[in-house]
Short mmCIF file of C-alpha atoms in Angstrom, two decimals:
data_model
loop_
_atom_site.label_atom_id
_atom_site.label_comp_id
_atom_site.label_asym_id
_atom_site.label_seq_id
_atom_site.Cartn_x
_atom_site.Cartn_y
_atom_site.Cartn_z
CA UNK A 1 83.05 92.09 -26.03
CA UNK A 2 85.76 94.78 -26.59
CA UNK A 3 87.90 95.72 -23.76
CA UNK A 4 86.48 98.70 -21.37
CA UNK A 5 87.41 99.85 -18.02
CA UNK A 6 84.90 99.66 -15.16
CA UNK A 7 84.90 103.43 -15.05
CA UNK A 8 84.11 103.47 -18.79
CA UNK A 9 81.15 101.11 -18.46
CA UNK A 10 79.88 103.20 -15.55
CA UNK A 11 79.94 106.42 -17.58
CA UNK A 12 78.06 104.56 -20.69
CA UNK A 13 75.41 102.95 -18.57
CA UNK A 14 74.97 106.18 -16.41
CA UNK A 15 75.55 104.08 -13.24
CA UNK A 16 77.34 104.73 -10.06
CA UNK A 17 80.46 102.48 -9.73
CA UNK A 18 81.13 100.52 -6.45
CA UNK A 19 84.71 99.10 -6.96
CA UNK A 20 85.48 95.93 -4.90
CA UNK A 21 88.53 98.08 -3.86
CA UNK A 22 89.62 101.60 -4.84
CA UNK A 23 92.29 100.36 -7.23
CA UNK A 24 90.07 98.56 -9.42
CA UNK A 25 88.19 101.56 -11.21
CA UNK A 26 90.58 101.11 -14.06
CA UNK A 27 90.15 97.54 -14.45
CA UNK A 28 89.65 96.45 -17.87
CA UNK A 29 87.07 93.76 -18.65
CA UNK A 30 86.27 92.15 -22.02
CA UNK A 31 84.44 88.96 -21.04
CA UNK A 32 80.94 87.55 -21.64
CA UNK A 33 77.93 89.71 -20.94
CA UNK A 34 74.75 87.91 -19.81
CA UNK A 35 71.83 87.71 -17.52
CA UNK A 36 72.70 83.96 -16.80
CA UNK A 37 75.29 83.41 -14.02
CA UNK A 38 75.91 80.00 -15.45
CA UNK A 39 77.53 81.53 -18.67
CA UNK A 40 79.86 83.72 -16.76
CA UNK A 41 83.77 83.32 -17.71
CA UNK A 42 86.76 85.02 -16.45
CA UNK A 43 86.25 88.79 -16.76
CA UNK A 44 82.68 88.73 -17.53
CA UNK A 45 79.97 91.07 -16.67
CA UNK A 46 76.77 89.62 -14.97
CA UNK A 47 73.36 91.52 -15.45
CA UNK A 48 71.35 90.92 -12.51
CA UNK A 49 67.99 91.32 -14.03
CA UNK A 50 65.02 91.00 -11.89
CA UNK A 51 62.42 88.57 -13.09
CA UNK A 52 58.79 87.42 -12.65
CA UNK A 53 59.86 84.23 -10.90
CA UNK A 54 63.41 84.97 -9.61
CA UNK A 55 65.66 87.85 -9.17
CA UNK A 56 69.23 88.06 -10.73
CA UNK A 57 70.54 89.78 -7.68
CA UNK A 58 70.17 86.48 -5.94
CA UNK A 59 72.87 84.88 -8.34
CA UNK A 60 75.67 87.45 -8.38
CA UNK A 61 77.60 85.20 -5.89
CA UNK A 62 77.23 82.38 -8.52
CA UNK A 63 78.27 84.54 -11.17
CA UNK A 64 81.32 85.65 -9.36
CA UNK A 65 82.41 82.09 -8.60
CA UNK A 66 82.26 81.56 -12.57
CA UNK A 67 84.55 84.44 -13.12
CA UNK A 68 82.41 87.58 -13.35
CA UNK A 69 84.65 90.72 -12.75
CA UNK A 70 81.63 93.19 -12.70
CA UNK A 71 77.72 92.97 -11.72
CA UNK A 72 75.41 95.59 -13.30
CA UNK A 73 72.77 95.79 -10.47
CA UNK A 74 69.69 97.81 -9.41
CA UNK A 75 70.75 97.87 -5.80
CA UNK A 76 73.94 96.92 -3.99
CA UNK A 77 74.44 93.37 -3.08
CA UNK A 78 76.63 91.79 -0.35
CA UNK A 79 79.15 90.17 -2.71
CA UNK A 80 82.91 90.83 -3.31
CA UNK A 81 82.74 92.09 -6.74
CA UNK A 82 82.65 95.46 -8.40
CA UNK A 83 79.19 96.67 -9.07
CA UNK A 84 77.58 99.39 -11.20
CA UNK A 85 74.22 100.46 -9.62
CA UNK A 86 71.69 101.74 -12.21
CA UNK A 87 67.83 102.34 -12.32
CA UNK A 88 67.32 99.56 -14.74
CA UNK A 89 69.70 97.02 -15.93
CA UNK A 90 67.91 96.19 -19.13
CA UNK A 91 68.22 99.88 -20.24
CA UNK A 92 71.69 99.74 -19.05
CA UNK A 93 72.44 96.65 -21.19
CA UNK A 94 70.97 98.28 -24.24
CA UNK A 95 73.13 101.57 -23.62
CA UNK A 96 76.31 99.33 -23.38
CA UNK A 97 75.40 97.31 -26.36
CA UNK A 98 74.80 100.50 -28.53
CA UNK A 99 78.00 102.12 -27.38
CA UNK A 100 80.17 99.05 -28.14
CA UNK A 101 78.84 98.42 -31.51
CA UNK A 102 79.32 102.03 -32.35
CA UNK A 103 82.98 102.03 -31.27
CA UNK A 104 83.51 98.73 -33.38
CA UNK A 105 81.56 100.19 -36.38
CA UNK A 106 83.92 103.39 -36.11
CA UNK A 107 86.53 101.18 -37.25
CA UNK A 108 84.75 101.10 -40.67
CA UNK A 109 84.77 97.41 -41.04
CA UNK A 110 81.77 96.31 -39.26
CA UNK A 111 78.31 95.86 -41.26
CA UNK A 112 75.14 95.24 -39.50
CA UNK A 113 72.02 93.18 -40.78
CA UNK A 114 68.80 93.10 -39.07
CA UNK A 115 66.10 90.63 -39.66
CA UNK A 116 62.42 90.41 -38.67
CA UNK A 117 59.23 88.91 -39.90
CA UNK A 118 56.25 86.83 -38.38
CA UNK A 119 57.96 83.58 -39.47
CA UNK A 120 61.49 82.48 -40.54
CA UNK A 121 63.82 84.87 -38.51
CA UNK A 122 65.96 82.27 -36.78
CA UNK A 123 66.24 80.13 -39.78
CA UNK A 124 67.19 82.98 -42.11
CA UNK A 125 69.66 84.25 -39.57
CA UNK A 126 71.38 80.87 -39.33
CA UNK A 127 71.47 80.72 -43.06
CA UNK A 128 72.92 84.11 -43.37
CA UNK A 129 75.57 83.56 -40.62
CA UNK A 130 76.60 80.41 -42.36
CA UNK A 131 77.17 82.15 -45.60
CA UNK A 132 78.92 85.30 -43.85
CA UNK A 133 81.21 83.18 -41.70
CA UNK A 134 83.41 82.25 -44.84
CA UNK A 135 83.79 86.16 -45.57
CA UNK A 136 84.64 87.31 -42.20
CA UNK A 137 84.30 87.01 -38.29
CA UNK A 138 80.46 86.96 -37.99
CA UNK A 139 78.50 87.35 -34.77
CA UNK A 140 74.72 86.15 -34.73
CA UNK A 141 72.31 85.40 -31.99
CA UNK A 142 72.20 81.93 -30.28
CA UNK A 143 68.80 80.16 -30.63
CA UNK A 144 66.26 82.93 -30.82
CA UNK A 145 68.09 85.77 -28.84
CA UNK A 146 65.79 88.37 -30.47
CA UNK A 147 64.28 90.23 -27.43
CA UNK A 148 65.12 93.17 -25.05
CA UNK A 149 67.99 90.85 -23.45
CA UNK A 150 68.84 88.58 -26.07
CA UNK A 151 69.46 91.20 -28.86
CA UNK A 152 71.79 93.34 -26.68
CA UNK A 153 73.77 90.24 -25.33
CA UNK A 154 74.44 89.22 -28.99
CA UNK A 155 75.49 92.65 -29.93
CA UNK A 156 78.04 92.74 -27.07
CA UNK A 157 79.76 89.74 -28.64
CA UNK A 158 81.20 91.87 -31.32
CA UNK A 159 85.00 92.70 -31.26
CA UNK A 160 87.32 94.85 -33.19
CA UNK A 161 87.64 92.00 -35.67
CA UNK A 162 84.08 91.52 -36.23
CA UNK A 163 83.12 92.06 -39.80
CA UNK A 164 79.18 91.19 -39.71
CA UNK A 165 76.73 91.39 -36.99
CA UNK A 166 73.46 89.57 -37.77
CA UNK A 167 70.68 90.82 -35.31
CA UNK A 168 67.36 88.97 -35.11
CA UNK A 169 64.48 91.26 -33.88
CA UNK A 170 61.34 90.07 -32.22
CA UNK A 171 58.33 92.16 -31.68
CA UNK A 172 56.96 92.19 -28.12
CA UNK A 173 54.83 95.06 -29.00
CA UNK A 174 54.54 98.25 -31.01
CA UNK A 175 57.83 100.15 -30.90
CA UNK A 176 59.78 97.09 -29.70
CA UNK A 177 61.66 96.46 -32.90
CA UNK A 178 62.33 100.25 -33.19
CA UNK A 179 63.90 100.24 -29.84
CA UNK A 180 66.24 97.21 -30.49
CA UNK A 181 67.19 98.16 -34.10
CA UNK A 182 67.61 101.57 -32.98
CA UNK A 183 70.53 100.60 -30.75
CA UNK A 184 72.75 99.61 -33.80
CA UNK A 185 70.94 101.28 -36.94
CA UNK A 186 71.30 98.09 -39.21
CA UNK A 187 72.87 98.76 -42.80
CA UNK A 188 70.53 96.33 -44.09
CA UNK A 189 66.93 95.51 -43.07
CA UNK A 190 65.59 92.04 -44.12
CA UNK A 191 61.80 91.74 -43.65
CA UNK A 192 60.49 88.23 -44.55
CA UNK A 193 56.83 88.14 -43.88
CA UNK A 194 53.78 89.52 -42.05
CA UNK A 195 51.58 86.91 -40.77
CA UNK A 196 49.31 86.08 -37.78
CA UNK A 197 52.03 85.04 -35.61
CA UNK A 198 51.70 87.32 -32.42
CA UNK A 199 48.74 89.35 -34.07
CA UNK A 200 46.85 88.98 -30.84
CA UNK A 201 49.31 91.05 -29.11
CA UNK A 202 49.21 93.85 -31.78
CA UNK A 203 45.48 94.15 -32.43
CA UNK A 204 45.48 92.79 -35.87
CA UNK A 205 47.66 92.08 -38.93
CA UNK A 206 47.56 95.73 -39.96
CA UNK A 207 49.33 96.62 -36.67
CA UNK A 208 51.59 93.82 -37.06
CA UNK A 209 52.73 95.08 -40.43
CA UNK A 210 53.49 98.41 -38.91
CA UNK A 211 55.65 96.79 -36.25
CA UNK A 212 57.77 94.89 -38.76
CA UNK A 213 58.20 98.06 -40.74
CA UNK A 214 59.86 99.75 -37.66
CA UNK A 215 62.98 97.88 -38.80
CA UNK A 216 63.13 100.19 -41.86
CA UNK A 217 62.59 103.27 -40.09
CA UNK A 218 65.24 102.32 -37.40
CA UNK A 219 67.83 101.46 -40.11
CA UNK A 220 70.68 103.66 -41.39
CA UNK A 221 69.37 106.11 -44.20
CA UNK A 222 70.84 105.34 -47.51
CA UNK A 223 71.14 101.48 -46.35
CA UNK A 224 69.67 98.56 -48.07
CA UNK A 225 66.05 97.21 -47.51
CA UNK A 226 65.93 93.33 -48.38
CA UNK A 227 62.01 92.73 -48.88
CA UNK A 228 59.92 89.72 -49.54
CA UNK A 229 57.92 90.93 -52.77
CA UNK A 230 55.60 87.91 -52.61
CA UNK A 231 54.08 89.25 -49.50
CA UNK A 232 52.13 92.50 -50.48
CA UNK A 233 52.38 93.84 -46.93
CA UNK A 234 56.04 93.61 -47.06
CA UNK A 235 56.31 94.84 -50.62
CA UNK A 236 54.36 97.85 -49.59
CA UNK A 237 57.28 98.80 -47.25
CA UNK A 238 59.16 99.83 -50.35
CA UNK A 239 57.74 103.37 -50.33
CA UNK A 240 59.02 103.72 -46.70
CA UNK A 241 62.45 102.49 -47.57
CA UNK A 242 62.84 104.84 -50.60
CA UNK A 243 61.81 107.86 -48.60
CA UNK A 244 64.69 106.99 -46.33
CA UNK A 245 67.15 106.97 -49.30
CA UNK A 246 67.37 103.12 -49.17
CA UNK A 247 67.95 100.82 -52.03
CA UNK A 248 65.43 98.07 -52.22
CA UNK A 249 66.28 94.54 -53.06
CA UNK A 250 63.40 92.12 -53.48
CA UNK A 251 63.35 88.40 -53.21
CA UNK A 252 60.63 85.95 -53.94
CA UNK A 253 59.14 83.86 -56.70
CA UNK A 254 57.70 86.66 -58.84
CA UNK A 255 59.37 87.74 -62.14
CA UNK A 256 60.21 91.23 -60.87
CA UNK A 257 62.31 89.77 -57.77
CA UNK A 258 65.96 90.84 -57.89
CA UNK A 259 66.72 87.30 -56.54
CA UNK A 260 64.07 84.82 -57.68
CA UNK A 261 63.44 81.08 -56.97
CA UNK A 262 61.74 78.70 -59.43
CA UNK A 263 61.11 75.08 -60.08
CA UNK A 264 60.82 74.36 -56.42
CA UNK A 265 60.45 70.64 -55.42
CA UNK A 266 60.28 69.24 -51.96
CA UNK A 267 61.64 65.74 -51.45
CA UNK A 268 62.42 63.53 -48.29
CA UNK A 269 66.05 64.32 -48.84
CA UNK A 270 65.58 68.17 -48.84
CA UNK A 271 64.22 71.00 -51.05
CA UNK A 272 65.50 71.80 -54.59
CA UNK A 273 64.98 75.17 -56.29
CA UNK A 274 66.46 77.30 -59.08
CA UNK A 275 68.01 80.42 -57.89
CA UNK A 276 68.31 83.48 -60.34
CA UNK A 277 70.23 86.47 -59.35
CA UNK A 278 71.95 89.25 -61.61
CA UNK A 279 71.22 87.21 -64.68
CA UNK A 280 73.06 84.13 -62.96
CA UNK A 281 71.34 80.85 -62.42
CA UNK A 282 72.15 78.24 -59.85
CA UNK A 283 70.59 74.96 -58.53
CA UNK A 284 70.14 75.04 -54.72
CA UNK A 285 69.62 71.65 -52.81
CA UNK A 286 68.81 72.53 -49.25
CA UNK A 287 68.86 69.79 -46.68
CA UNK A 288 66.46 71.62 -44.69
CA UNK A 289 62.85 70.23 -45.47
CA UNK A 290 60.11 72.68 -46.73
CA UNK A 291 59.33 74.86 -49.72
CA UNK A 292 58.95 77.90 -47.13
CA UNK A 293 62.58 77.62 -46.21
CA UNK A 294 63.44 78.46 -50.00
CA UNK A 295 62.19 81.92 -48.99
CA UNK A 296 64.35 82.26 -45.92
CA UNK A 297 67.34 81.14 -48.09
CA UNK A 298 66.51 83.63 -50.72
CA UNK A 299 66.45 86.28 -48.01
CA UNK A 300 69.94 85.16 -46.96
CA UNK A 301 71.13 85.04 -50.48
CA UNK A 302 70.16 88.60 -51.18
CA UNK A 303 71.61 90.00 -48.10
CA UNK A 304 74.82 88.18 -48.62
CA UNK A 305 75.05 89.28 -52.21
CA UNK A 306 74.62 93.01 -51.06
CA UNK A 307 77.61 92.33 -48.65
CA UNK A 308 79.82 90.85 -51.70
CA UNK A 309 79.13 87.33 -51.50
CA UNK A 310 78.99 85.66 -54.79
CA UNK A 311 75.88 83.62 -55.49
CA UNK A 312 77.68 80.33 -56.11
CA UNK A 313 79.60 80.64 -52.77
CA UNK A 314 76.18 81.67 -50.96
CA UNK A 315 74.48 78.52 -52.43
CA UNK A 316 77.65 76.09 -51.35
CA UNK A 317 77.39 77.54 -47.84
CA UNK A 318 73.65 77.01 -47.63
CA UNK A 319 74.01 73.26 -48.94
CA UNK A 320 76.26 72.62 -46.02
CA UNK A 321 73.33 73.36 -43.43
CA UNK A 322 72.32 70.15 -42.02
CA UNK A 323 69.36 71.38 -39.79
CA UNK A 324 68.13 75.07 -39.66
CA UNK A 325 67.82 74.85 -35.74
CA UNK A 326 66.84 72.32 -33.08
CA UNK A 327 63.08 71.72 -33.16
CA UNK A 328 62.71 73.40 -36.53
CA UNK A 329 61.89 70.74 -39.26
CA UNK A 330 64.31 68.78 -37.50
CA UNK A 331 64.52 65.06 -38.95
CA UNK A 332 64.58 62.40 -36.25
CA UNK A 333 63.66 58.65 -35.91
CA UNK A 334 64.83 56.20 -38.73
CA UNK A 335 64.02 55.26 -42.20
CA UNK A 336 61.10 53.33 -41.11
CA UNK A 337 59.41 55.82 -38.93
CA UNK A 338 60.50 59.40 -39.68
CA UNK A 339 59.76 61.93 -37.26
CA UNK A 340 59.89 65.73 -38.23
CA UNK A 341 60.14 67.90 -34.92
CA UNK A 342 59.07 71.19 -35.94
CA UNK A 343 57.55 72.35 -32.51
CA UNK A 344 59.75 75.14 -31.43
CA UNK A 345 56.97 77.63 -32.54
CA UNK A 346 53.77 77.55 -34.56
CA UNK A 347 51.65 80.37 -36.41
CA UNK A 348 48.85 79.69 -38.92
CA UNK A 349 51.54 80.18 -41.71
CA UNK A 350 54.16 77.96 -40.43
CA UNK A 351 51.58 75.25 -39.27
CA UNK A 352 50.32 75.26 -42.80
CA UNK A 353 53.70 75.18 -44.47
CA UNK A 354 54.67 72.28 -42.37
CA UNK A 355 51.54 70.39 -43.06
CA UNK A 356 52.12 70.77 -46.83
CA UNK A 357 55.69 69.65 -46.47
CA UNK A 358 54.55 66.37 -44.79
CA UNK A 359 52.25 65.70 -47.45
CA UNK A 360 54.90 66.48 -50.05
CA UNK A 361 57.49 64.10 -48.90
CA UNK A 362 55.31 61.06 -48.08
CA UNK A 363 55.26 58.49 -50.80
CA UNK A 364 52.15 56.55 -51.83
CA UNK A 365 53.00 53.68 -49.78
CA UNK A 366 53.61 55.73 -46.61
CA UNK A 367 51.27 57.18 -44.13
CA UNK A 368 51.11 60.84 -43.04
CA UNK A 369 50.70 61.54 -39.39
CA UNK A 370 50.29 64.97 -37.79
CA UNK A 371 50.82 65.66 -34.10
CA UNK A 372 49.44 68.89 -33.44
CA UNK A 373 49.18 71.40 -30.51
CA UNK A 374 47.84 74.88 -30.09
CA UNK A 375 48.98 77.97 -31.77
CA UNK A 376 49.26 80.73 -29.07
CA UNK A 377 49.07 84.66 -29.24
CA UNK A 378 46.30 84.70 -31.82
CA UNK A 379 43.96 86.87 -29.82
CA UNK A 380 40.34 86.86 -31.07
CA UNK A 381 41.59 85.04 -34.20
CA UNK A 382 42.52 81.91 -32.42
CA UNK A 383 39.32 79.87 -32.95
CA UNK A 384 39.11 80.58 -36.58
CA UNK A 385 42.87 79.87 -37.14
CA UNK A 386 42.59 76.53 -35.54
CA UNK A 387 39.56 75.67 -37.45
CA UNK A 388 41.44 76.61 -40.68
CA UNK A 389 44.44 74.21 -39.89
CA UNK A 390 42.03 71.27 -38.93
CA UNK A 391 40.27 71.88 -42.20
CA UNK A 392 43.70 72.08 -44.17
CA UNK A 393 45.01 68.85 -42.55
CA UNK A 394 41.92 66.94 -43.78
CA UNK A 395 42.11 68.27 -47.26
CA UNK A 396 45.64 67.51 -47.40
CA UNK A 397 44.63 63.76 -46.69
CA UNK A 398 46.86 63.43 -43.64
CA UNK A 399 45.88 60.04 -42.73
CA UNK A 400 46.14 60.45 -38.85
CA UNK A 401 45.46 63.63 -37.07
CA UNK A 402 46.78 63.52 -33.24
CA UNK A 403 45.62 66.73 -31.60
CA UNK A 404 47.18 67.22 -28.19
CA UNK A 405 45.89 69.56 -25.26
CA UNK A 406 42.62 71.40 -24.43
CA UNK A 407 43.74 74.60 -26.19
CA UNK A 408 43.82 72.80 -29.49
CA UNK A 409 40.39 71.01 -29.12
CA UNK A 410 38.90 73.40 -31.82
CA UNK A 411 41.33 72.11 -34.41
CA UNK A 412 40.30 68.48 -33.50
CA UNK A 413 36.65 69.27 -33.94
CA UNK A 414 37.21 71.23 -37.21
CA UNK A 415 38.94 68.04 -38.58
CA UNK A 416 36.04 65.76 -37.42
CA UNK A 417 33.48 68.25 -38.98
CA UNK A 418 35.48 68.07 -42.32
CA UNK A 419 35.32 64.30 -42.37
CA UNK A 420 38.01 62.91 -40.37
CA UNK A 421 36.47 60.30 -38.17
CA UNK A 422 36.60 56.59 -37.32
CA UNK A 423 39.89 57.27 -35.39
CA UNK A 424 41.65 59.18 -38.17
CA UNK A 425 41.51 62.32 -35.82
CA UNK A 426 41.88 61.73 -32.01
CA UNK A 427 42.18 64.22 -29.20
CA UNK A 428 44.46 63.52 -26.38
CA UNK A 429 44.76 65.55 -23.03
CA UNK A 430 48.51 65.86 -22.71
CA UNK A 431 51.94 64.85 -24.03
CA UNK A 432 52.11 61.63 -21.95
CA UNK A 433 48.78 60.40 -23.39
CA UNK A 434 49.87 61.32 -26.76
CA UNK A 435 53.02 59.48 -26.55
CA UNK A 436 51.44 56.30 -25.15
CA UNK A 437 48.83 56.38 -28.09
CA UNK A 438 51.69 57.00 -30.76
CA UNK A 439 54.16 54.41 -29.15
CA UNK A 440 51.68 51.66 -30.24
CA UNK A 441 49.96 53.52 -33.27
CA UNK A 442 53.05 54.38 -35.34
CA UNK A 443 54.16 51.69 -37.86
CA UNK A 444 56.72 51.11 -40.71
CA UNK A 445 56.34 53.76 -43.41
CA UNK A 446 54.87 56.51 -41.05
CA UNK A 447 56.09 60.14 -41.69
CA UNK A 448 55.20 61.98 -38.45
CA UNK A 449 55.09 65.81 -38.16
CA UNK A 450 54.89 67.20 -34.41
CA UNK A 451 54.02 70.75 -34.33
CA UNK A 452 52.87 73.37 -31.67
CA UNK A 453 53.81 76.74 -30.35
CA UNK A 454 56.92 76.75 -27.91
CA UNK A 455 54.61 77.19 -24.85
CA UNK A 456 52.81 74.02 -25.48
CA UNK A 457 56.11 72.02 -25.30
CA UNK A 458 55.37 69.38 -27.94
CA UNK A 459 59.03 69.65 -28.96
CA UNK A 460 59.75 67.33 -25.99
CA UNK A 461 57.34 64.73 -27.29
CA UNK A 462 59.03 65.07 -30.56
CA UNK A 463 62.26 64.30 -28.90
CA UNK A 464 60.75 61.17 -27.10
CA UNK A 465 59.31 60.05 -30.45
CA UNK A 466 62.64 60.49 -32.18
CA UNK A 467 64.60 58.61 -29.26
CA UNK A 468 61.79 55.74 -29.57
CA UNK A 469 62.21 55.20 -33.25
CA UNK A 470 66.03 56.02 -33.39
#
């Protein structure tokens, strides 16, 4: 974070400063800002966020021990540290992030990219950050820091030397993307896709599309909208962008895409595609598995091009990416038994894409095994979408379908109903049962996909299998 005095922070957040002693109001801090006391360093700012299971105010002392010089609190605590008391620490964190980014932006060098979409946000963020790092100091979220806390915490990592801020925006509900993106008004709005992920929380896919479009209306007028023109719902956002005086750059496989992919081939070693932009053509070989990641790469290449990075440089940087993110199409195991741990999250779209990738990378003498858990936050569509994935798995000729957990039982029943019986499909109650089954079932030549929503936790099963066959 840039250097600010305690008094300045109190003014920005609208809080009451209670310095640890009268002479510290002018103390300047520029350390880490976080809600996790364990992440504090010397001069850090600890945000004492109340939570459903615990209260951050209990950890002010631990934050001080780790170097915190200031605590943002909602009530005074009995610890020897300067404190700013505010009505809501999350609102204060947002105000601080907005003010800090505005000050850095006033220097004229900082460009801000906002990314949203039902799937692919984190991978695209990582791709774009890898490209931009070669062009200047880049700040991007750690993991999936894309909510009301993670997004401002990321924003507060900018310094006077930061050239690019890449922000990932998740949608907790209608208006949430507008609030988060509105803190910084991105210069570029990147919208990847509108799918069924979280549709249950929005009341349907039309409302999900409206939520994603909030990134455009919260971006700077006259900026650039980078849109996936292969997704009709995203392509339809062109009109909204143009009303705001924004330039629209389309990416996709269609002939009218400004940045286009063709000749896509998925192999066990990665994904190949031909990329065309501004009349120039280059071959891309991603080490990341899956045709769906070509779209994420296109989004990153398009955004980077707007920011002045040549196509050849962008592709070279992308080809250095080994894994998009932990638990996202992460290769594990060995050459005999290959595990693909893609269980950080799941939606109908990403589940289907992962199953197709499994089928594509498995040779004729190898066996496909899909270990599948429930997809969460689908609302009234949950049953139908689990049915659809069960049917798809059978139609892709997945040889072993291992369904884990009671919430995914309908997926198993759909697979059996489609013709996957005689132990081709099994339903197991939990991860431990699945591990014991797979420990003896898996054999040389197996290619194994582990996929579920984050809340189901199958990523840990994937780790166990990866270690077993390492």
